[in-house]
Every structure is written in structure tokens, then in C-alpha cells.
Tab-separated table of C-alpha atoms in Angstrom:
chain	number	residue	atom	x	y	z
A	79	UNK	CA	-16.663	-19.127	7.002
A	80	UNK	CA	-16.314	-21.010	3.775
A	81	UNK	CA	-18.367	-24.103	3.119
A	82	UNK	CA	-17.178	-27.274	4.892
A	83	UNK	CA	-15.366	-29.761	3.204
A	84	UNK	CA	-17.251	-33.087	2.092
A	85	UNK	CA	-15.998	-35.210	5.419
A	86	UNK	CA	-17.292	-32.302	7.545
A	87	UNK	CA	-21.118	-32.207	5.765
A	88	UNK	CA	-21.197	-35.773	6.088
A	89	UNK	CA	-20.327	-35.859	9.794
A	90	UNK	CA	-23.181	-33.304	10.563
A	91	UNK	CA	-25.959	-35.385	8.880
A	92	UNK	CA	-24.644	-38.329	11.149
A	93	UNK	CA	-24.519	-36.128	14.077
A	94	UNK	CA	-28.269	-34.427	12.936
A	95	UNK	CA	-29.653	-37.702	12.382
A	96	UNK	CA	-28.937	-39.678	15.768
A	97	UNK	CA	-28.792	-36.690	18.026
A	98	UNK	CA	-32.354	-36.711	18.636
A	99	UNK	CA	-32.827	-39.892	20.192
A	100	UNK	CA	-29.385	-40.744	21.358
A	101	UNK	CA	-27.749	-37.167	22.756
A	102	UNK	CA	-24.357	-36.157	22.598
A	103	UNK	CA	-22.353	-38.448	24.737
A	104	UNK	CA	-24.252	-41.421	23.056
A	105	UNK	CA	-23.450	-40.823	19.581
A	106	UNK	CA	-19.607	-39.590	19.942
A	107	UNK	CA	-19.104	-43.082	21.437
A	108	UNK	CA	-20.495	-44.922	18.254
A	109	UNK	CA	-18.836	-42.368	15.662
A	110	UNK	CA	-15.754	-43.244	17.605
A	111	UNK	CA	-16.170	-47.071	18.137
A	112	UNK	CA	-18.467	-48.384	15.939
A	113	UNK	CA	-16.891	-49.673	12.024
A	114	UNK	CA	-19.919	-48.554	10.127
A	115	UNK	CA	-18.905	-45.059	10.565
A	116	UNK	CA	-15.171	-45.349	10.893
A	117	UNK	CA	-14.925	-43.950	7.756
A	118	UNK	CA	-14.420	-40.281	9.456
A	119	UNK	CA	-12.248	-39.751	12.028
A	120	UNK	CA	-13.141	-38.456	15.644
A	121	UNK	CA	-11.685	-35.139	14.442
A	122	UNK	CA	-13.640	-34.862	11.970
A	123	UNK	CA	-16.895	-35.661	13.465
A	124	UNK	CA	-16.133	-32.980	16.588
A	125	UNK	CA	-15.217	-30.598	13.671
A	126	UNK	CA	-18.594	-31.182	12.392
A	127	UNK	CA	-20.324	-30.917	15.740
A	128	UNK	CA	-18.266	-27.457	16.172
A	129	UNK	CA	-19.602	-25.907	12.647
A	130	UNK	CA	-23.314	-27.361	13.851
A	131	UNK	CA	-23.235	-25.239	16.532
A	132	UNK	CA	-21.944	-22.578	14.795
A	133	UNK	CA	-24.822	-22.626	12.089
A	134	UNK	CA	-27.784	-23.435	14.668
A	135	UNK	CA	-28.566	-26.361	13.702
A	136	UNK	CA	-28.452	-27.709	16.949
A	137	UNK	CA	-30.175	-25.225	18.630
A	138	UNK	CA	-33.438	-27.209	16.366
A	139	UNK	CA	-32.886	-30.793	16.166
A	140	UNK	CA	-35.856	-31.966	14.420
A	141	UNK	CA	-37.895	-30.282	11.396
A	142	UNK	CA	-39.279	-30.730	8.411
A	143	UNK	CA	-36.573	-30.951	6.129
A	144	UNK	CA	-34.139	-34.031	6.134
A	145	UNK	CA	-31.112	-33.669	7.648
A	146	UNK	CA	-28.799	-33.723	4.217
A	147	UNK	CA	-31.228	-30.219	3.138
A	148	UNK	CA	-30.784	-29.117	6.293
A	149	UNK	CA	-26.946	-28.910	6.416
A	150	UNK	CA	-26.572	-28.477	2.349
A	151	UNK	CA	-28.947	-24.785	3.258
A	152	UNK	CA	-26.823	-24.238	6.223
A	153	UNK	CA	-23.328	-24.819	4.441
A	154	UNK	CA	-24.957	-22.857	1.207
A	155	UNK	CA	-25.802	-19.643	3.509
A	156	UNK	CA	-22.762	-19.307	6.021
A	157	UNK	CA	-20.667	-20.289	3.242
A	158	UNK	CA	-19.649	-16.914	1.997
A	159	UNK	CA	-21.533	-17.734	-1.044
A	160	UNK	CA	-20.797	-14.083	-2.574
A	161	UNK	CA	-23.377	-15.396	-5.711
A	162	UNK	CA	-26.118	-16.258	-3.573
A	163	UNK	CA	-27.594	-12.596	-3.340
A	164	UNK	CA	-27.415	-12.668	-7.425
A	165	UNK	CA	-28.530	-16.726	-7.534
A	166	UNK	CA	-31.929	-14.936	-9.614
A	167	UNK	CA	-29.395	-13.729	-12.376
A	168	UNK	CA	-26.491	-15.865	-12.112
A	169	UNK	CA	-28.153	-18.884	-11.862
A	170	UNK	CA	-31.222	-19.801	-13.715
A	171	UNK	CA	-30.644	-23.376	-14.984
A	172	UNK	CA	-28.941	-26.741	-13.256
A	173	UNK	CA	-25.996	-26.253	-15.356
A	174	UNK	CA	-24.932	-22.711	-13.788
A	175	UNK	CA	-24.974	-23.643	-10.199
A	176	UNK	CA	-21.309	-23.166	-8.738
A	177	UNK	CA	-18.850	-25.480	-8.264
A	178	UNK	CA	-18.795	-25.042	-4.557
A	179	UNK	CA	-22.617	-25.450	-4.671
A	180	UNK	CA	-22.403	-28.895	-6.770
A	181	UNK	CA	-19.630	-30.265	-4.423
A	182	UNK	CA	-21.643	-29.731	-1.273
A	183	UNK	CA	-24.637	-31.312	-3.153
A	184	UNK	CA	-22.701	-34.654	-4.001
A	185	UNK	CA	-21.155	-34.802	-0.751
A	186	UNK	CA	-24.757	-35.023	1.059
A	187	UNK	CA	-25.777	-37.310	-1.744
A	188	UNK	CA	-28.092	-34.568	-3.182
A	189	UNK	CA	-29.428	-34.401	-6.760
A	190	UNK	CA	-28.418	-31.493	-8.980
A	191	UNK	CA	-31.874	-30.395	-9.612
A	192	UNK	CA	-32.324	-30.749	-5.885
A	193	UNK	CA	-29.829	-28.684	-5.228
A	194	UNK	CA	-31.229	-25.993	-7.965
A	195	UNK	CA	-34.193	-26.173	-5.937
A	196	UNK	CA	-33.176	-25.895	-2.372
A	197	UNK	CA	-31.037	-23.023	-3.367
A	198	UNK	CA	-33.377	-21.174	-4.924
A	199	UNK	CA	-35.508	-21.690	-1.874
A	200	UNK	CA	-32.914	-20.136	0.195
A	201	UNK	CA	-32.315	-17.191	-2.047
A	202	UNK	CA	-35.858	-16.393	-2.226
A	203	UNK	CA	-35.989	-16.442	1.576
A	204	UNK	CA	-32.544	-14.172	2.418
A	205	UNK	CA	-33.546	-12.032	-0.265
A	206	UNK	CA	-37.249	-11.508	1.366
A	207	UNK	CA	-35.637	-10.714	4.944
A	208	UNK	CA	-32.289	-8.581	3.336
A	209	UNK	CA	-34.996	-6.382	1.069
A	210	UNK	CA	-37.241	-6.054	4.023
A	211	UNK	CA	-33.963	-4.726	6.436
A	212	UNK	CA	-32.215	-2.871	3.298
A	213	UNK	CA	-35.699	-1.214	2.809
A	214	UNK	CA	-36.612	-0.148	6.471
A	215	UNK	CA	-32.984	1.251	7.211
A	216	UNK	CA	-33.709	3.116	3.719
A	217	UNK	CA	-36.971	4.618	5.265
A	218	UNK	CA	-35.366	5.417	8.558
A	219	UNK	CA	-32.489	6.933	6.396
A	220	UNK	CA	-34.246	9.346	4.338
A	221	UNK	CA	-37.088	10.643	6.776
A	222	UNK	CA	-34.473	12.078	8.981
A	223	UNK	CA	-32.805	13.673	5.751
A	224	UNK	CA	-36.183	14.780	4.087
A	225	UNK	CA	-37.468	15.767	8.664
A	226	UNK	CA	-33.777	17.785	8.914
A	227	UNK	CA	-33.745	19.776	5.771
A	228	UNK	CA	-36.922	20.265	4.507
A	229	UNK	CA	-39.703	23.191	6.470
A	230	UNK	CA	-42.919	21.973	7.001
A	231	UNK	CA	-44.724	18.269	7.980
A	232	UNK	CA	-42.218	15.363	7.505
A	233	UNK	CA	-44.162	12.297	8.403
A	234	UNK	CA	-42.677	8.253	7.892
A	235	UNK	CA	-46.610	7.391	7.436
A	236	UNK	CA	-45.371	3.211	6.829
A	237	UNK	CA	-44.012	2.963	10.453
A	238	UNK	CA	-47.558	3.425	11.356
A	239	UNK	CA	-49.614	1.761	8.404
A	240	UNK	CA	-48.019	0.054	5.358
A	241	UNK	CA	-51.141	-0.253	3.319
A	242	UNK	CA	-51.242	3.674	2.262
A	243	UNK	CA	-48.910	3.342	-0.787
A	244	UNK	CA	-46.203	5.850	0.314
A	245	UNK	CA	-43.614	5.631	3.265
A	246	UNK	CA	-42.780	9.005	3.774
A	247	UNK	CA	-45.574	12.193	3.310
A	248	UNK	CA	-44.206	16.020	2.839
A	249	UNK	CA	-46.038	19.033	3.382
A	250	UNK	CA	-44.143	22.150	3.181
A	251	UNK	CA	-44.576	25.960	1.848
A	252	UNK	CA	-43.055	24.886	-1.203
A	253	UNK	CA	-44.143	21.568	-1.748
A	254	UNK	CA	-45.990	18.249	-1.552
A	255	UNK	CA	-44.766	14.761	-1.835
A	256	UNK	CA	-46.025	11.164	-1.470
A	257	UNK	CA	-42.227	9.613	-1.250
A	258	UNK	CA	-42.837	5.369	-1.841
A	259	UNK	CA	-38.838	4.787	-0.721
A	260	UNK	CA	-36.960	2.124	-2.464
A	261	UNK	CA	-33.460	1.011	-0.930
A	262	UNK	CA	-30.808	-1.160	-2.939
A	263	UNK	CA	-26.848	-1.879	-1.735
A	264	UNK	CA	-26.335	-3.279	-5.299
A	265	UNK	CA	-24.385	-0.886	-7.449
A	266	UNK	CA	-24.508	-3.008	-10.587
A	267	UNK	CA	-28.133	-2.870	-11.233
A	268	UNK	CA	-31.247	-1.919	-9.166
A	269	UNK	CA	-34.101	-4.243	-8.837
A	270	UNK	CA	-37.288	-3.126	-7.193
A	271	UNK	CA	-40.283	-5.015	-6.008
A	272	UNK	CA	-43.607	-2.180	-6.848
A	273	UNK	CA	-46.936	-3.289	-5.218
A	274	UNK	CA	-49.961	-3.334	-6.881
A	275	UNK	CA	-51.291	-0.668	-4.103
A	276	UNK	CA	-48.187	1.551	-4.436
A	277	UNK	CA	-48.853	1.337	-8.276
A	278	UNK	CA	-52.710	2.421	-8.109
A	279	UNK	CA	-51.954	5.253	-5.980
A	280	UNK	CA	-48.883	6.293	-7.461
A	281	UNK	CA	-52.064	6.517	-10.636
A	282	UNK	CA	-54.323	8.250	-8.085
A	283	UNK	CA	-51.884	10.779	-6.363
A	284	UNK	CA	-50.191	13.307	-8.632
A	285	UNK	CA	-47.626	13.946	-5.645
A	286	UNK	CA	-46.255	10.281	-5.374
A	287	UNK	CA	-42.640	10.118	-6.300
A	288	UNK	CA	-40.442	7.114	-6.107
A	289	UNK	CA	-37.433	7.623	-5.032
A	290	UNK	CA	-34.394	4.870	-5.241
A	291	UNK	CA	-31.562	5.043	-2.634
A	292	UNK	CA	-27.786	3.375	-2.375
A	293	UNK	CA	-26.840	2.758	0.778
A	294	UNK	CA	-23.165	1.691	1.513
A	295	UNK	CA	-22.474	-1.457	3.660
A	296	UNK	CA	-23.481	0.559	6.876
A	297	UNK	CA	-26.689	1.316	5.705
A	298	UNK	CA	-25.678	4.952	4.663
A	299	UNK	CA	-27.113	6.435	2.064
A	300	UNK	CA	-25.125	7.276	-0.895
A	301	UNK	CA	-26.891	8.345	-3.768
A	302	UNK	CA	-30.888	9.494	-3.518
A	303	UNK	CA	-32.794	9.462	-7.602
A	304	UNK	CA	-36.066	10.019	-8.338
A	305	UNK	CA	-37.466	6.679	-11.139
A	306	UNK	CA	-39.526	8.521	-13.656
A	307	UNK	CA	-43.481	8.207	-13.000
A	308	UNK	CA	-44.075	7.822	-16.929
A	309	UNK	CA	-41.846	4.658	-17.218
A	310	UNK	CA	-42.890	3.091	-14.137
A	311	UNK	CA	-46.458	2.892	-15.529
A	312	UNK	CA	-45.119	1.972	-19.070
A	313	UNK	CA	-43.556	-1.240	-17.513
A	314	UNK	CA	-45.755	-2.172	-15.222
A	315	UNK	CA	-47.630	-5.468	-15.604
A	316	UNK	CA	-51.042	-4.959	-17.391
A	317	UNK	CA	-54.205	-7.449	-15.827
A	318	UNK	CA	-55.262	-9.685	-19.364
A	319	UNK	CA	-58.040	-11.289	-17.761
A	320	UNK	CA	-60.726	-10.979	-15.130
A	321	UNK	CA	-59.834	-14.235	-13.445
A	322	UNK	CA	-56.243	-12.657	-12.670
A	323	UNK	CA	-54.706	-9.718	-11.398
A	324	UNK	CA	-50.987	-8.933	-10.714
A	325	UNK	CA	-50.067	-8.169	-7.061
A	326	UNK	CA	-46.588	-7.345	-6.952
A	327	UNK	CA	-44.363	-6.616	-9.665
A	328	UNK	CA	-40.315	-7.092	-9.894
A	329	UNK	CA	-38.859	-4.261	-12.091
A	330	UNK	CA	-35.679	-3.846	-13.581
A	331	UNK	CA	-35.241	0.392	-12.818
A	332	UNK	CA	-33.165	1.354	-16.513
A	333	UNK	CA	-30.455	3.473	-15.238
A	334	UNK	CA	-31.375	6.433	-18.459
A	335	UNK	CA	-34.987	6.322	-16.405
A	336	UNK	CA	-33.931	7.814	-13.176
A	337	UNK	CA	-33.267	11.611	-12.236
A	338	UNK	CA	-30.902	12.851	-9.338
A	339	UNK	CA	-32.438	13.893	-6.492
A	340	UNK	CA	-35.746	14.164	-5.026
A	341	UNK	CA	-37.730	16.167	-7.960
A	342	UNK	CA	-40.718	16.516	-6.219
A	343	UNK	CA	-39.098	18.551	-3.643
A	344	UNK	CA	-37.705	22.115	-3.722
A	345	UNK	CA	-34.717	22.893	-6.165
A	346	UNK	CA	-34.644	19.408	-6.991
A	347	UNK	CA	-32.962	18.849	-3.805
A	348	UNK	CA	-30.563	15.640	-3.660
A	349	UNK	CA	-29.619	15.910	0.318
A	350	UNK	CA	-25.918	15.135	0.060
């Protein structure tokens, strides 16, 4: 659903902020009756109450955040906001936030640099839980494709322990591989978030291979490549002091730095 119109987001901070201590009954009486907030009609207030319960707001009537933040995040991520997965390239100043975004902002009497903020709040928190889902259905994915066509021990070591480095160990006649899967939906570009532990043993382990997948909307993979060991450490953040040490690094994979395939297993083998 798109994001509401400015009569709808101001209904639901009226509804958000008296529903607490007044209930339901209560406060559709004094939206409909009352002159300070005849300014919105009755429709208009029920259609608000409608896309509250849609969202969930009402499921949690009180927290932290005000009630204007709380429906500008709502409206921002139900809105079909097809930018919001790229906010960390398509927006990175006040100036670039969208149109859609600036409206809802100055209908719920937010600031524009608010608004910069609480989105990028909210695109730092759907892109932590979409990576983390993208990235297990990516495991999942390519242990039963490495477990059905490969002889030998095919183990998904992270569903047991995610500390090791690796996701996926192979140990067959042929070969040996410490597979550290990497899952993306993104055609344009791949972005990949290396740990510092996956990067040390990757150092350690002459076996570990990074592999990159594309999966298609129903988590299907599409396209398996293998990121080039020699580039990975070339990029990587390097420690310049004692009192600081990088813990997890965001890498831009260059699309001439990946090979197709799993190389690290027999005949180079790319599964599809």
C-alpha cells in the first residue's frame, strides 16, 4: 500500500496519541464532536484507524518514540518505498530524500533532517533483518546443491555454530572447501558485509572460498561465483592503531573480481 495521504498521517497521531488513556469508543466521539479536531472528517479519522491496524501500530500503543516517528516509520516502510532498500546509495544527504518521503515528513510536522535520520534508522534496521533472511535462505540454498551433487561430507557447520568463519564445510575425494556463503537479490551491484573472523580465517585456511549467490524473488538461486581471495584481502580494512580494530567490514564485490562457479570444487562446478 502506498503511503497515506497527509489527512490520513495526521488522523493516526490523533488516534496514537489519545488511545492510550481514552480507548476507542472515547476518542471517535471527540474526533467526531469536538471543533478542535473538526478539521478531518469522521472518514478520514476511521480511514486512519483502518491503516493503524493495518501497520500494527495498535497492536503497541505506547513506546519510546513519539507518535508523529512512529507513524512517519510506519507510512515510510509499508509504503512501497521501492528506494528504501537502496536509501545507503540513493540517499546520503537531506536534499536527496524523496518527495514522497518529504511530504509525509511535513504532514507529521517533522524536520527534514529528522526525517534523514529516522529513515536512515529504518533502513539500517530492514536491511539488518532482509540480509540476515536473504543470507540464511542462501545457506539453506546452496548446502542442498553442494549435499546433492557433490561425493563426500557436506556439512552447513553455521546452523550449528556461527563463530567458525565458514557456513558450509566440504570433504570429498576430490576436494576440500571452507564455503563462507554470501546471498544478494540485487542484480545491480552486490554489497557484502565480511567479518573480521571470516576475514582471519579466510587468512588462516587455504580452503576458504567465498562464494556470492543471486537468488530470484523466491529465494532461488540464480547465479553461484566464487569473489577472488587475493582482492578480498587487498580491500579489506587494515587496523592503524592499537586502540582500534575493525570488526565488520561493508565491501563493494567489483564485478571483474568474481569467477563463475564454485572454484574450489571439482571442474569448477557452477550447480545450474
Amino acid at each position: 500500500m502506498p503511503i497515506p495521504p497527509e489527512p490520513t498521517l495526521r488522523a493516526a497521531v490523533r488516534w496514537l496519541e489519545r488511545l492510550p488513556q481514552s480507548g476507542v469508543a472515547r476518542c471517535r466521539a471527540l474526533f467526531t464532536n469536538h471543533r478542535d479536531f473538526s478539521d478531518l472528517t469522521p472518514t478520514q479519522y476511521e480511514v486512519a484507524y483502518a491503516w493503524l491496524a493495518t501497520t500494527g501500530l495498535l497492536d503497541s500503543l505506547v513506546g519510546p518514540d513519539a507518535p508523529a516517528q512512529r507513524v512517519f516509520t510506519s507510512a515510510i516502510s509499508t509504503g512501497g518505498t521501492t528506494w528504501l532498500q537502496d536509501f545507503d546509495v540513493l540517499v546520503r544527504t537531506v536534499d536527496e530524500l524523496p518527495e514522497d518521503a518529504l511530504l509525509a515528513a511535513e504532514a507529521l510536522g517533522i524536520s527534514r533532517p529528522k526525517a534523514f535520520e529516522h529513515v536512515s534508522a529504518l533502513w539500517g534496521k530492514v536491511d539488518t533483518e532482509e540480509r540476515a533472511r536473504i543470507g540464511l535462505a542462501g545457506e539453506l540454498a546452496l548446502f542442498r546443491l553442494i549435499k546433492a551433487n557433490v561425493p563426500g561430507d557436506v556439512t552447513h557447520v553455521a546452523a550449528n555454530c556461527d563463530g567458525l568463519g565458514y557456513d558450509i564445510a566440504v570433504s570429498s575425494p576430490t576436494a576440500n572447501a571452507l564455503i563462507e556463503v554470501k546471498s544478494t537479490r540485487r542484480q545491480s551491484r552486490a554489497t557484502i558485509y565480511l567479518s573480521r573472523n571470516e576475514f582471519e580465517t579466510m587468512r588462516r585456511e587455504p580452503t576458504w572460498t567465498l562464494v556470492l549467490l543471486r537468488l530470484d524473488i523466491d529465494m532461488e538461486i540464480v547465479a553461484i561465483n566464487t569473489v577472488t581471495r587475493t582482492w578480498i584481502e587487498k580491500v579489506a580494512p587494515i587496523d592503524s592503531s592499537i586502540y582500534a580494530r575493525w570488526e565488520t567490514a561493508r565491501i563493494e564485490v567489483s564485478p571483474d573480481q568474481i569467477r563463475r562457479g564454485i572454484i574450489a570444487l571439482p571442474d569448477n562446478i557452477s550447480l545450474l
